[in-house]
Short mmCIF file of C-alpha atoms and ligand atoms in Angstrom, two decimals:
data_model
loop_
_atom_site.label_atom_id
_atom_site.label_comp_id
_atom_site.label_asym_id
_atom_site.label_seq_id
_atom_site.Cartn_x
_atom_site.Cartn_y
_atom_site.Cartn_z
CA UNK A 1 148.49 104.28 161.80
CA UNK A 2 146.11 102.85 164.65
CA UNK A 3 145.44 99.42 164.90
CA UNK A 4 142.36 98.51 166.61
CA UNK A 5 141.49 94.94 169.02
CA UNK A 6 138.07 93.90 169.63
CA UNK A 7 137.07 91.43 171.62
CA UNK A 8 133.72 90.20 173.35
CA UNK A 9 135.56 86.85 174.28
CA UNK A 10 138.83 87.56 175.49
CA UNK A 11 139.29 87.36 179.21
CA UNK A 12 142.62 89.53 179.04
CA UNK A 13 142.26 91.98 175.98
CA UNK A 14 144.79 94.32 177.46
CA UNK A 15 147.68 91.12 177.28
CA UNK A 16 147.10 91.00 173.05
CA UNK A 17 147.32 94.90 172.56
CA UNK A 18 149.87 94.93 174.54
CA UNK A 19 151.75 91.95 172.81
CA UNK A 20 150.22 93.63 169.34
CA UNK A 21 151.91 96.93 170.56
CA UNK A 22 155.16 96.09 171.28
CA UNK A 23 155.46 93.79 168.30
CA UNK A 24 154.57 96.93 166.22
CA UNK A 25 155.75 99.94 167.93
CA UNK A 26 155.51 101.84 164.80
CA UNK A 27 151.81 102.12 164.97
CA UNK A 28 149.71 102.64 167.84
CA UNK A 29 147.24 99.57 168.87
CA UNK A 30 143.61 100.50 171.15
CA UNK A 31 140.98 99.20 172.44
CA UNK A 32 137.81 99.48 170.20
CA UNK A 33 136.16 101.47 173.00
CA UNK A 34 139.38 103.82 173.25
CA UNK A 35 138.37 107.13 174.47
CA UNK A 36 141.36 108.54 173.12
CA UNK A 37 141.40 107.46 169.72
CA UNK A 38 143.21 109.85 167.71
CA UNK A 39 142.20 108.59 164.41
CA UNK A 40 140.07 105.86 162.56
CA UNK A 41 141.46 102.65 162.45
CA UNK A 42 142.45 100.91 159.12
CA UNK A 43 143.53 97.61 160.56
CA UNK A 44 141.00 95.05 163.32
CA UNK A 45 142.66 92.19 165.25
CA UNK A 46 139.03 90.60 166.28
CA UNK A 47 137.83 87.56 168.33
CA UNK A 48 133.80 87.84 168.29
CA UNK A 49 133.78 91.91 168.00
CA UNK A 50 130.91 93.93 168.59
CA UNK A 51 128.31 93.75 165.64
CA UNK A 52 129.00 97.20 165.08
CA UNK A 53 132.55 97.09 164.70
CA UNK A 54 131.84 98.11 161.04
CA UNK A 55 130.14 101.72 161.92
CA UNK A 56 132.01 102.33 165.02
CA UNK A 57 134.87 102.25 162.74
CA UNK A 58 134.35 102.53 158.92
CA UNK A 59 137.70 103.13 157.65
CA UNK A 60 139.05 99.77 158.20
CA UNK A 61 140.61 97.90 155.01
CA UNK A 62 141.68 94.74 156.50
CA UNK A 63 140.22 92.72 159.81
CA UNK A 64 142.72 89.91 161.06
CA UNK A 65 140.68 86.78 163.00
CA UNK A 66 142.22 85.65 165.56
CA UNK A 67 140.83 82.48 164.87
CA UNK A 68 140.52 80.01 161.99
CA UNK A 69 136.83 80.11 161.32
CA UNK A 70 135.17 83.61 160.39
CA UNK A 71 131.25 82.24 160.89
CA UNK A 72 130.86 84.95 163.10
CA UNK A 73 132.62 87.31 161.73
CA UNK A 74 130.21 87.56 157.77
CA UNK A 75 126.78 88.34 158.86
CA UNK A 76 128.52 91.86 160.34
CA UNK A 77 126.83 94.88 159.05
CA UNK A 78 129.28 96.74 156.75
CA UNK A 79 131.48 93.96 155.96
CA UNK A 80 131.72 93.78 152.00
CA UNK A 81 134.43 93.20 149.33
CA UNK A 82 135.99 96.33 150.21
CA UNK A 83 137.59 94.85 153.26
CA UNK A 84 139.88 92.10 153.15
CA UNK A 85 139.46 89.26 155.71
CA UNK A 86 142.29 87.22 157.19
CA UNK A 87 142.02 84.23 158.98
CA UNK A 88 144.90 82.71 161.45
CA UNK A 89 146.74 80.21 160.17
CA UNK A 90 147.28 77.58 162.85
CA UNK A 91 148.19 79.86 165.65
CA UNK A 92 149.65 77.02 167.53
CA UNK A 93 145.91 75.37 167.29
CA UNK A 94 146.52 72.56 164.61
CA UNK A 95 148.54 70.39 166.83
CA UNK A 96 146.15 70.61 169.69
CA UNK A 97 143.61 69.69 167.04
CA UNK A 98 144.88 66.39 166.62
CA UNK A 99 145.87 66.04 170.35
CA UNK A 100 142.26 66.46 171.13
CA UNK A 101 141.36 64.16 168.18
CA UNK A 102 143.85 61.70 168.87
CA UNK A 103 143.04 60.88 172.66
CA UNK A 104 139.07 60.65 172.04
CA UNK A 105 140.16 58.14 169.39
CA UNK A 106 142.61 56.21 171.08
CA UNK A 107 140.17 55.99 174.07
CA UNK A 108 137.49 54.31 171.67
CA UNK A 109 140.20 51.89 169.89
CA UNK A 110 141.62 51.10 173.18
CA UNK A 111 138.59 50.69 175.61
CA UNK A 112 140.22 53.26 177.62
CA UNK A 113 136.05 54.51 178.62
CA UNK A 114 135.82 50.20 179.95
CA UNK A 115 138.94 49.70 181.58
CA UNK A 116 138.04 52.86 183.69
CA UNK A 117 135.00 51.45 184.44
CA UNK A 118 136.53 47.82 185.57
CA UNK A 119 138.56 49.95 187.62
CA UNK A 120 135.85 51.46 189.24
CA UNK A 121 134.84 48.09 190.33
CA UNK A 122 138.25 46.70 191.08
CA UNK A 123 138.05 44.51 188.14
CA UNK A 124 141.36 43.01 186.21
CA UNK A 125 140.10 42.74 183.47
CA UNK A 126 142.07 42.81 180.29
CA UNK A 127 139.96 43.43 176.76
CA UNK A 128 140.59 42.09 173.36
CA UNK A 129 143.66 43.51 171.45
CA UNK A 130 143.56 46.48 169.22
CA UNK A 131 142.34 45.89 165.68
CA UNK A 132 143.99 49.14 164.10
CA UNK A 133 142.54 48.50 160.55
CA UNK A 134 139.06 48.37 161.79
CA UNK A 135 139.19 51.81 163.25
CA UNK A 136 139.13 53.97 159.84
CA UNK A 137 139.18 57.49 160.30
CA UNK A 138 137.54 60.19 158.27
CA UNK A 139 138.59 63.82 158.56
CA UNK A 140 136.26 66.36 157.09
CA UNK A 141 137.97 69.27 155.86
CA UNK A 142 141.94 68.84 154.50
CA UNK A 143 143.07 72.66 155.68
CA UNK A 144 145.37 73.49 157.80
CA UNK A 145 143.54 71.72 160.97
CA UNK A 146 142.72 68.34 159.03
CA UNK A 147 145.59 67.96 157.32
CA UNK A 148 147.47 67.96 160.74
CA UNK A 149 144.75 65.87 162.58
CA UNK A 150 145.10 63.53 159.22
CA UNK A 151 149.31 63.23 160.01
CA UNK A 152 148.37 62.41 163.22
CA UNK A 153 145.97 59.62 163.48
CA UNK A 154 148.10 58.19 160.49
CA UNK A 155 151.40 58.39 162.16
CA UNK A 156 149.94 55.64 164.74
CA UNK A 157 148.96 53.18 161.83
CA UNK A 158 145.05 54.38 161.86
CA UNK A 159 143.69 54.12 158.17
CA UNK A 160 142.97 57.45 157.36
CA UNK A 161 141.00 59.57 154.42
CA UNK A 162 140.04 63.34 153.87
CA UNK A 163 136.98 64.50 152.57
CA UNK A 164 137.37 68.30 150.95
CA UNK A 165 135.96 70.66 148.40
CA UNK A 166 139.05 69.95 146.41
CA UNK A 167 139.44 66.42 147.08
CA UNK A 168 143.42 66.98 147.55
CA UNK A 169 144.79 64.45 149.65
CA UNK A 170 147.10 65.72 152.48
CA UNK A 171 149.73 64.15 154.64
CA UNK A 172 149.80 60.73 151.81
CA UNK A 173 146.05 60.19 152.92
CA UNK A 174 143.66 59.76 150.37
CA UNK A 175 141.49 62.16 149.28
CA UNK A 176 138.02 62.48 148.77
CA UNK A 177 136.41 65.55 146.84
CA UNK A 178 133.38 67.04 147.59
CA UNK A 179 130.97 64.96 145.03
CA UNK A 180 132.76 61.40 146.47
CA UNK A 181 130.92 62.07 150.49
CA UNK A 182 129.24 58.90 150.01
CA UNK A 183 132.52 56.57 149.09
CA UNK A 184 134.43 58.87 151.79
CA UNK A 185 131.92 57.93 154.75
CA UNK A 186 131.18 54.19 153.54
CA UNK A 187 134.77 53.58 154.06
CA UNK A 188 134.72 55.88 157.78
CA UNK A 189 134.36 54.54 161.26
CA UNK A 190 135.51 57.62 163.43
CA UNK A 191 133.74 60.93 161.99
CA UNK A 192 135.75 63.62 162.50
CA UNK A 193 134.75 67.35 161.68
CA UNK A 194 137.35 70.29 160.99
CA UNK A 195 135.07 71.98 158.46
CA UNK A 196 134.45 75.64 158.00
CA UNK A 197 130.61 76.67 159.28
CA UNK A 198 129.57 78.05 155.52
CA UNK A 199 126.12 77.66 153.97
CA UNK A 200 126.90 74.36 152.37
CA UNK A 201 128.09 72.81 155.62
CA UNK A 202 125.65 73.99 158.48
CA UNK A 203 123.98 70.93 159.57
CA UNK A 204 126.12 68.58 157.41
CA UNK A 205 126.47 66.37 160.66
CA UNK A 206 123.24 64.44 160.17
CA UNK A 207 121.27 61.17 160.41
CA UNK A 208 121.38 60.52 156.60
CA UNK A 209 125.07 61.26 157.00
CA UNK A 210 125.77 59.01 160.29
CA UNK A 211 124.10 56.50 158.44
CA UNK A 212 126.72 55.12 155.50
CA UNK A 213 129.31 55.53 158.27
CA UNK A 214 130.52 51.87 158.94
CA UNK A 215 128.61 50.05 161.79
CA UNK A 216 129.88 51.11 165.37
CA UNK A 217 130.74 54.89 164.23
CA UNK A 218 131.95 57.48 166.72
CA UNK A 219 132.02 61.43 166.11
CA UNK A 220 134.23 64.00 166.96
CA UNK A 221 133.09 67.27 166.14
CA UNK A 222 136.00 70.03 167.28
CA UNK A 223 134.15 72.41 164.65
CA UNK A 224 131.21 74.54 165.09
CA UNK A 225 128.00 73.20 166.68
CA UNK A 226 125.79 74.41 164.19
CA UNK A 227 127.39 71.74 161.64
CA UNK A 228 125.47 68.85 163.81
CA UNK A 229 121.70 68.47 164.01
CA UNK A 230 121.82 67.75 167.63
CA UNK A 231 118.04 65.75 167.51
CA UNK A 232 120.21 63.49 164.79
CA UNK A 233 123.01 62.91 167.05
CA UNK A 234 120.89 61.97 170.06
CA UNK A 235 118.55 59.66 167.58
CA UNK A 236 121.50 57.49 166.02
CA UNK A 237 123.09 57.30 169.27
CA UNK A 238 119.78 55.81 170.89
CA UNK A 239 119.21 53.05 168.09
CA UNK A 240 123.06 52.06 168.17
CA UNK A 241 123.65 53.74 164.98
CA UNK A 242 126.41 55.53 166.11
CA UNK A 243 128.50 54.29 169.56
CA UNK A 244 129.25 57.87 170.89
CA UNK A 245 130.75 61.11 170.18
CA UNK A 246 133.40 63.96 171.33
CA UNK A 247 132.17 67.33 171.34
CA UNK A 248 133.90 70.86 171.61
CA UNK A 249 131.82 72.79 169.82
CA UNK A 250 127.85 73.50 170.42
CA UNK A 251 124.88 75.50 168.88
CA UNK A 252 124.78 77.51 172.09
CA UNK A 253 127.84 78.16 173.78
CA UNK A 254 128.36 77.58 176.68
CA UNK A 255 126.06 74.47 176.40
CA UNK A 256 123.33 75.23 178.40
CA UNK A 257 122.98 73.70 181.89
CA UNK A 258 120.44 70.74 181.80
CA UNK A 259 121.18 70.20 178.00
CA UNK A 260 121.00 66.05 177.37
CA UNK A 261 124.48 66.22 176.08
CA UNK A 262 125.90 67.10 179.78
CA UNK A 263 124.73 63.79 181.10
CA UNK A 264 124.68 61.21 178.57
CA UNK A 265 127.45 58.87 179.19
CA UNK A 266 127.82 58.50 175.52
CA UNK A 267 128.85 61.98 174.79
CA UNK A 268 132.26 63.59 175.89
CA UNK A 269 131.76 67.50 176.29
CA UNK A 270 134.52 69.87 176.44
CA UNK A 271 133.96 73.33 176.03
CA UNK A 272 135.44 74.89 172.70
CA UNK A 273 139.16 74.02 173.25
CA UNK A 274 140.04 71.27 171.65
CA UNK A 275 142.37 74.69 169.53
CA UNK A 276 143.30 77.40 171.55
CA UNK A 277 144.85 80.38 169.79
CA UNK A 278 148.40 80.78 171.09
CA UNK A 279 148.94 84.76 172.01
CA UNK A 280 152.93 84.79 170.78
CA UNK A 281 152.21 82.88 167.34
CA UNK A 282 149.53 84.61 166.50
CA UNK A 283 150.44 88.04 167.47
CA UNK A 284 154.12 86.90 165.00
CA UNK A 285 151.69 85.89 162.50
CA UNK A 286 149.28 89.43 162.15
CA UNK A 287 152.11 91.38 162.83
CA UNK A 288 154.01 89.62 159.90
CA UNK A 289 151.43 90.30 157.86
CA UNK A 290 150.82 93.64 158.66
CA UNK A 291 154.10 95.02 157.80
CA UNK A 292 153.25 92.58 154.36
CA UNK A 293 150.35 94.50 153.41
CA UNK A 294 152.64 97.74 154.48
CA UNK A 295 154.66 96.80 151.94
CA UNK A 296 152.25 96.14 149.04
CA UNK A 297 152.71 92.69 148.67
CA UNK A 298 150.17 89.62 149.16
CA UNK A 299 149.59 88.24 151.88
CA UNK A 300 147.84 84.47 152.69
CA UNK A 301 144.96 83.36 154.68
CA UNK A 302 142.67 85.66 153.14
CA UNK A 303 139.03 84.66 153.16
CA UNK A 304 137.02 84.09 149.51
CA UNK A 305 133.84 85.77 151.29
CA UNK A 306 132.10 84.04 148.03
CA UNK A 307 133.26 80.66 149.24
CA UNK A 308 132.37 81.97 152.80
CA UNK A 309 136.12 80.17 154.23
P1 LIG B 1 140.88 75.79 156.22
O1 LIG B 1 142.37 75.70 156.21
O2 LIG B 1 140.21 76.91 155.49
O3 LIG B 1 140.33 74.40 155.67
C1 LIG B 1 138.99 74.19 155.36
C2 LIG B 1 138.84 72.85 154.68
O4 LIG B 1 137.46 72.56 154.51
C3 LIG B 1 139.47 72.83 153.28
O5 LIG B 1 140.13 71.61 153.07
C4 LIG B 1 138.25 72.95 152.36
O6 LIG B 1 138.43 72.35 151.09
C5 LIG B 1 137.22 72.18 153.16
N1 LIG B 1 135.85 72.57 152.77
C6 LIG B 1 135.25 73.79 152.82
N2 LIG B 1 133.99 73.74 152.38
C7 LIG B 1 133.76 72.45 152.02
C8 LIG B 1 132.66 71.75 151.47
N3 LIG B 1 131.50 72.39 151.20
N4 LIG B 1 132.78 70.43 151.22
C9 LIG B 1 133.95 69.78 151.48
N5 LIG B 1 135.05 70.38 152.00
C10 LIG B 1 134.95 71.70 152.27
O7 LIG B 1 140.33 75.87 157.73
P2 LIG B 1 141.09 75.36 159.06
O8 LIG B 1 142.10 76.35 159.49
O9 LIG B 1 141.50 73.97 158.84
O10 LIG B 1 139.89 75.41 160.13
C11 LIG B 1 138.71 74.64 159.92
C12 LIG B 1 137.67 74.98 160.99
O11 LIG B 1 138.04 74.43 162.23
C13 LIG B 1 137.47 76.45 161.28
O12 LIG B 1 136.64 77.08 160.31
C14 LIG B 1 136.82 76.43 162.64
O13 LIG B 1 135.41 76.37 162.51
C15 LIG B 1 137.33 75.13 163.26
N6 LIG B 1 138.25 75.34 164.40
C16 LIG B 1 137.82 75.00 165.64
C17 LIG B 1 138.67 75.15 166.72
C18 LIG B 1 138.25 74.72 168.10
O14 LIG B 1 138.89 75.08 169.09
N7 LIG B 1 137.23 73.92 168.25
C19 LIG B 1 139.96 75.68 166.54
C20 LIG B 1 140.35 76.01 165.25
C21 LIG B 1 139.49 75.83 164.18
P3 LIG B 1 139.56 72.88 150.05
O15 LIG B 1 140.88 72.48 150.67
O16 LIG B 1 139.28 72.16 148.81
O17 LIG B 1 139.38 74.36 149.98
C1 LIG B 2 138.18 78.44 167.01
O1 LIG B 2 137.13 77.94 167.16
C2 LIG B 2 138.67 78.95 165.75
O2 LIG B 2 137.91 79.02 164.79
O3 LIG B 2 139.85 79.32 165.71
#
């Protein structure tokens, strides 16, 4: 059977079908733009694939992400129920989730940003001590990213909550369902998004949203940019609403050059990578599940397109 990769994104494709190939030498993995494709593919391994991945090849059954979210993956012509969508499950990228979360943090509750400046001015200076209780954290989303970003931030003593559609609480966090966002941000002081980009959470990161966090609020959105309304972001940090925020994730990527974000002092930018997808986990994962579906039997991580996650 061939296996087909597609990447717009991916600096090295030949390194994952190679990896793909050798973990599963009894099918033959290609490029999407193979010229010596002996057959129609069944099976996708996909970062950002062409939008016509669908009619260049329309046998395929099952597409494997190599990423968590699949945003970009539904508008695609030609993908319906017929087709079963996988998403990777942590690929190495939940613990770098709450790394990432975890030092933007750490630098607010510890006045990491001031002592760097005193330092610019040759200042010994010491701050007041660290008030743990008064630096709630929030984690939007309970999956596989914030449940791992919640064990995190509570292993150091940080009060911590989860907001999801379920309301489960992960990691002996509390959890907050879907119809409770109003107790779950009243009680939040760092904002932190690990949502899926669906229909009922594009633009969720708002002013009417930034405004029952509790006073002083910082964000950290290691998401997708279209979940914040950027004009939103810019207005609560300008009136002291909110005190500043960690992004990784923008509405156009790369952010473009002369954007405000890039030099407001306010505003941490990094440029989507607060997850990376690790080539040797995730090429054990889809090649796991490959020989799974192979074998008739179920398989997780596959998306609800109805639920659009
Ligand atoms: P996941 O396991 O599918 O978890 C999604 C979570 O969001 C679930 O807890 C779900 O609730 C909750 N949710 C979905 N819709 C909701 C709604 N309308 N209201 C409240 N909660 C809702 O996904 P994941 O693997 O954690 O990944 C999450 C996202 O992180 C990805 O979609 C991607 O956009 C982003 N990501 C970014 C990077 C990066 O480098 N920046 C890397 C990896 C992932 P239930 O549990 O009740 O279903
Ligand atoms: C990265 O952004 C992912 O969704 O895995």
């Amino acid at each position: 059977m061939e296996i087909v990769f597609a990447s717009r994104h991916e600096s090295n494709p030949q390194e994952w079908i190679d990896a793909l190939q050798r973990a599963l030498p009894e099918h033959r993995v290609r490029a999407l733009d193979d010229p010596q494709a002996a057959e129609q593919a069944r099976i996708a391994v996909v970062w950002a694939p062409p939008a016509d991945l669908f009619q260049r090849e329309p046998g395929l059954t099952h597409v494997f992400n190599l990423g968590a979210g699949v945003d970009a993956l539904l508008p695609l012509p030609g993908l319906s129920d017929a087709v079963t969508l996988v998403r990777m499950e942590d690929g190495g990228m939940a613990v770098q989730m709450a790394e990432y979360v975890l030092h933007y943090l750490i630098r607010e509750s510890r006045d990491l940003g001031r002592y760097a400046g005193l330092q610019a001015q040759a200042r010994w200076q010491p701050l007041a001590d660290i008030d743990r209780q008064a630096w709630s954290v929030g984690v939007m989303g309970a999956g596989v990213m914030g449940a791992r970003v919640a064990q995190a931030c509570a292993a150091l003593d940080y009060p911590v909550a989860v907001w999801s559609r379920s309301g489960k609480t992960v990691a002996g966090t509390p959890g907050y369902a879907h119809g409770q966002l109003a107790e779950f941000l009243a009680r939040t002081r760092v904002l932190v998004n690990v949502l899926p980009l669906t229909a009922q959470t594009e633009g969720i990161l708002s002013q009417a949203v930034f405004d029952q966090l509790l006073p002083d609020a910082y964000l950290i959105n290691i998401a997708r940019g279209a979940h914040l309304v950027e004009a939103d972001l810019l207005a609560s940090l300008q009136s002291g609403r909110l005190r500043g925020a960690a992004l990784d994730v923008f509405a156009q990527e790369p952010l473009p050059v002369g954007h405000p974000f890039w030099a407001d002092p306010r505003i941490q930018v990094t440029p989507h990578v607060a997850g990376a997808s690790l080539l040797s986990l995730c090429v054990r994962q889809i090649a796991d599940k490959i020989r799974a579906v192979g074998r008739g039997e179920a398989i997780t991580g596959v998306v609800d397109l109805s639920r659009q996650y």
